[in-house]
Amino acid sequence: MNTPKARQGFYAQLDENLATLRRDGLYKQERVIASRQGAEVVCDDGQTRINLCANNYLGLSGDETMVRAAVEATEEYGYGLSSVRFICGTQTVHKKLERALSEFLGMEDTILYAAAFDANGGVFEPLFDEQDAIISDALNHASIIDGIRLCKAARYRYRHNDMSDLEVQLHAAEGKRHKLIVTDGVFSMDGTVAQLDMICDLADRHGALVMIDECHATGFMGRTGRGTHEYRDVMGRIDIITGTLGKALGGAMGGFTAARREVVETLRQKSRPYLFSNSLAPAIAGASLHVLERLSASTDLRDRLHANTVHFRRAIADLGFTIKPGAHPIVPVMLFDAPVAQQFAQRLYELDVLVTGFFYPVVPMGEARVRVQLSAAHTSEQLDHALAAFKQAGLELGLLKS
Ligand SMILES: *Cc1c(COP(=O)(O)O)cnc(C)c1O
């Protein structure tokens, strides 16, 4: 393209920045999958690989019943709405899904968004202003951080998962009109489960509200899969829940905020990503409704995920790998060194196992790892094959003693 000189500088600058990312090993390369998402995927080189890096916790992403439910909803409600909700973009399937989510989560009402990123981006600004305080875990998801930035409330940050620092920050926020504590229910890098019982106690003592982001929890955490609030036995004590339809609940896209009626009603009036963005596709609303019916009828998927998690955590530790302890299907296999994590992930890829290496700045310096994510769809044969590959790669790279 013939670019006028004045603009060349801009494009040259971008190329230079991209080259720097590549040089620093921070350039993100996308893998291309040629099949449905699942326990195994066919990659664009034609090779089938066991997938250990999707948020496909319940194994529903490529599931045939989901495809059927999406097709049925499309047949009935059409392909799209071409409208925001409040003009002419709300169908019965959207209202049914909002009711089903409220019931599943044990909340009064729910509002749908195009993504959880939007739910978090649009939750703070309509509800809180400069007279209020938002107290946020230091490792909260980027969408929470961005959402808080859009809001005029005073910001306080507590050290990750540190209850005594949370208390310090609550004291610092004393005198503010309303106080909101916000945390991921489960943190995606470590699988750490927020200490919601202690957080709710502190909130009660300091007259604060509590919000949790349940993207890595809805559908499978807790005895019946309601989420971290069920897991920590604080159902009924959480004020605001945000979550995604794009992970365990089928994996397409879509998000939600569940809360008291007054909160949801306010968001419908004022939340900008809701007011100024298109309605969720009927296929997603219908298929999500199908998921919630399925999860309410049986805990079999959640139970299978749990069994796979327990098996893999024990077996990988028995091989001699260091993992972050816990109970979540996110299993960080610690390699500490960034190049080692990259080589290890690459070797596993060659052995037909898909995992992602994470290193600084995504995780702290010296804490490089591959992050394994288990699914209810994994068979024990697949997990055993993956474990054998971990062992082989570990021996080859001198990470395990033979
Ligand atoms: C994935 C994720 C989101 C974003 O969800 P989308 O629906 O994909 O936008 C938000 N918060 C947390 C904690 C997440 O893990």
Coordinates of C-alpha atoms in Angstrom, one line a residue, residues 85-256:
R85 CA -32.4 -5.5 24.6
F86 CA -34.5 -2.5 25.5
I87 CA -35.5 -1.5 22.0
C88 CA -36.6 -4.8 20.4
G89 CA -34.0 -7.4 21.4
T90 CA -35.6 -9.3 24.3
Q91 CA -37.2 -12.7 23.5
T92 CA -38.9 -15.1 25.8
V93 CA -35.7 -17.3 25.7
H94 CA -33.7 -14.4 27.2
K95 CA -36.1 -13.9 30.0
K96 CA -36.3 -17.7 30.7
L97 CA -32.5 -17.8 30.8
E98 CA -32.3 -14.9 33.3
R99 CA -34.8 -16.7 35.5
A100 CA -33.0 -20.0 35.2
L101 CA -29.6 -18.4 36.1
S102 CA -31.2 -16.6 39.1
E103 CA -32.6 -19.9 40.4
F104 CA -29.4 -21.8 39.8
L105 CA -27.2 -19.2 41.5
G106 CA -29.7 -18.6 44.4
M107 CA -30.1 -14.9 43.5
E108 CA -33.1 -12.7 43.0
D109 CA -32.6 -11.6 39.4
T110 CA -30.1 -11.8 36.6
I111 CA -29.1 -9.6 33.6
L112 CA -27.4 -10.9 30.5
Y113 CA -24.4 -9.4 28.7
A114 CA -22.5 -10.3 25.5
A115 CA -19.6 -11.4 27.7
A116 CA -18.5 -11.5 31.3
F117 CA -16.0 -8.8 30.3
D118 CA -19.0 -6.6 29.7
A119 CA -20.8 -7.6 32.8
N120 CA -17.7 -6.6 34.9
G121 CA -17.2 -3.5 32.7
G122 CA -20.8 -2.3 33.3
V123 CA -21.4 -3.3 37.0
F124 CA -19.5 -0.6 39.0
E125 CA -20.3 2.7 37.4
P126 CA -24.1 2.6 37.6
L127 CA -24.0 1.5 41.3
F128 CA -21.2 3.4 43.0
D129 CA -19.9 7.0 42.8
E130 CA -17.3 9.2 44.5
Q131 CA -18.9 8.8 47.9
D132 CA -18.3 5.0 47.8
A133 CA -15.3 2.6 48.1
I134 CA -14.4 -0.4 46.1
I135 CA -11.9 -2.8 47.7
S136 CA -10.4 -5.2 45.2
D137 CA -8.1 -8.3 45.4
A138 CA -4.8 -7.4 43.7
L139 CA -5.0 -10.4 41.3
N140 CA -8.6 -9.8 40.1
H141 CA -9.4 -10.3 36.5
A142 CA -8.5 -7.5 33.9
S143 CA -12.3 -6.9 33.3
I144 CA -12.8 -6.1 37.0
I145 CA -9.9 -3.7 37.0
D146 CA -11.2 -2.0 33.8
G147 CA -14.7 -1.8 35.3
I148 CA -13.5 -0.2 38.5
R149 CA -11.5 2.3 36.4
L150 CA -14.8 3.5 34.7
C151 CA -16.3 4.2 38.1
K152 CA -15.7 7.2 40.3
A153 CA -15.6 5.3 43.6
A154 CA -12.4 5.5 45.7
R155 CA -10.2 2.4 45.0
Y156 CA -8.5 0.2 47.6
R157 CA -6.5 -2.8 46.7
Y158 CA -5.7 -5.7 49.1
R159 CA -2.8 -8.1 48.7
H160 CA -4.0 -11.2 46.9
N161 CA -6.1 -13.5 49.1
D162 CA -4.7 -11.8 52.2
M163 CA -7.5 -11.4 54.8
S164 CA -5.5 -9.2 57.2
D165 CA -4.7 -6.8 54.4
L166 CA -8.4 -6.8 53.4
E167 CA -9.2 -5.8 56.9
V168 CA -6.6 -3.0 56.8
Q169 CA -8.2 -1.7 53.5
L170 CA -11.7 -1.9 55.0
H171 CA -10.4 0.3 57.9
A172 CA -8.9 2.7 55.4
A173 CA -12.3 2.9 53.6
E174 CA -14.1 3.7 56.8
G175 CA -16.4 6.7 56.5
K176 CA -17.3 6.0 52.9
R177 CA -21.0 5.7 52.2
H178 CA -21.1 2.2 50.6
K179 CA -18.2 -0.2 50.5
L180 CA -17.9 -3.1 48.1
I181 CA -15.4 -6.0 48.4
V182 CA -14.8 -7.6 45.0
T183 CA -12.9 -10.8 44.3
D184 CA -12.6 -13.6 41.7
G185 CA -14.4 -16.6 43.1
V186 CA -11.5 -18.7 41.7
F187 CA -8.3 -17.2 40.4
S188 CA -7.4 -18.5 37.0
M189 CA -3.6 -18.8 37.2
D190 CA -3.3 -20.8 40.4
G191 CA -6.9 -22.2 40.8
T192 CA -6.9 -20.5 44.2
V193 CA -10.4 -20.4 45.7
A194 CA -11.3 -17.1 47.4
Q195 CA -11.9 -17.4 51.2
L196 CA -15.5 -16.2 50.9
D197 CA -16.5 -17.4 54.4
M198 CA -13.9 -15.0 55.9
I199 CA -14.6 -12.3 53.3
C200 CA -18.3 -12.4 54.2
D201 CA -17.5 -12.2 57.9
L202 CA -15.3 -9.2 57.4
A203 CA -17.9 -7.6 55.2
D204 CA -20.5 -8.1 57.9
R205 CA -18.3 -6.5 60.5
H206 CA -17.5 -3.5 58.3
G207 CA -20.9 -3.1 56.7
A208 CA -19.5 -3.9 53.2
L209 CA -21.2 -5.5 50.2
V210 CA -19.5 -8.5 48.5
M211 CA -19.2 -9.2 44.8
I212 CA -17.6 -12.3 43.2
D213 CA -16.6 -13.1 39.6
E214 CA -17.6 -16.7 39.1
C215 CA -16.1 -17.3 35.6
H216 CA -14.0 -20.3 36.8
A217 CA -16.7 -21.7 39.1
T218 CA -20.2 -21.5 37.8
G219 CA -21.5 -25.0 36.9
F220 CA -19.0 -27.1 38.9
M221 CA -17.8 -25.6 42.2
G222 CA -19.7 -26.7 45.2
R223 CA -21.7 -29.9 45.8
T224 CA -24.3 -29.1 43.2
G225 CA -22.1 -26.9 41.0
R226 CA -23.7 -23.5 41.9
G227 CA -20.3 -21.9 42.4
T228 CA -17.7 -20.8 44.9
H229 CA -20.5 -19.4 47.2
E230 CA -21.8 -23.0 47.5
Y231 CA -18.3 -24.4 47.9
R232 CA -17.6 -22.0 50.8
D233 CA -21.1 -22.3 52.2
V234 CA -22.0 -18.6 51.9
M235 CA -25.0 -18.9 49.6
G236 CA -27.3 -16.0 50.5
R237 CA -24.5 -13.8 51.7
I238 CA -23.1 -12.6 48.3
D239 CA -24.6 -9.4 46.9
I240 CA -23.4 -9.5 43.3
I241 CA -22.3 -12.4 41.2
T242 CA -20.8 -12.0 37.7
G243 CA -20.1 -14.9 35.4
T244 CA -19.7 -16.3 31.9
L245 CA -21.5 -18.6 29.6
G246 CA -18.3 -18.9 27.7
K247 CA -16.5 -21.4 29.9
A248 CA -18.1 -24.4 31.8
L249 CA -21.7 -23.6 30.7
G250 CA -21.1 -24.5 27.1
G251 CA -18.3 -22.2 26.1
A252 CA -19.8 -20.1 23.3
M253 CA -20.0 -16.6 24.8
G254 CA -22.1 -14.4 26.9
G255 CA -22.0 -13.2 30.5
F256 CA -24.3 -12.2 33.3

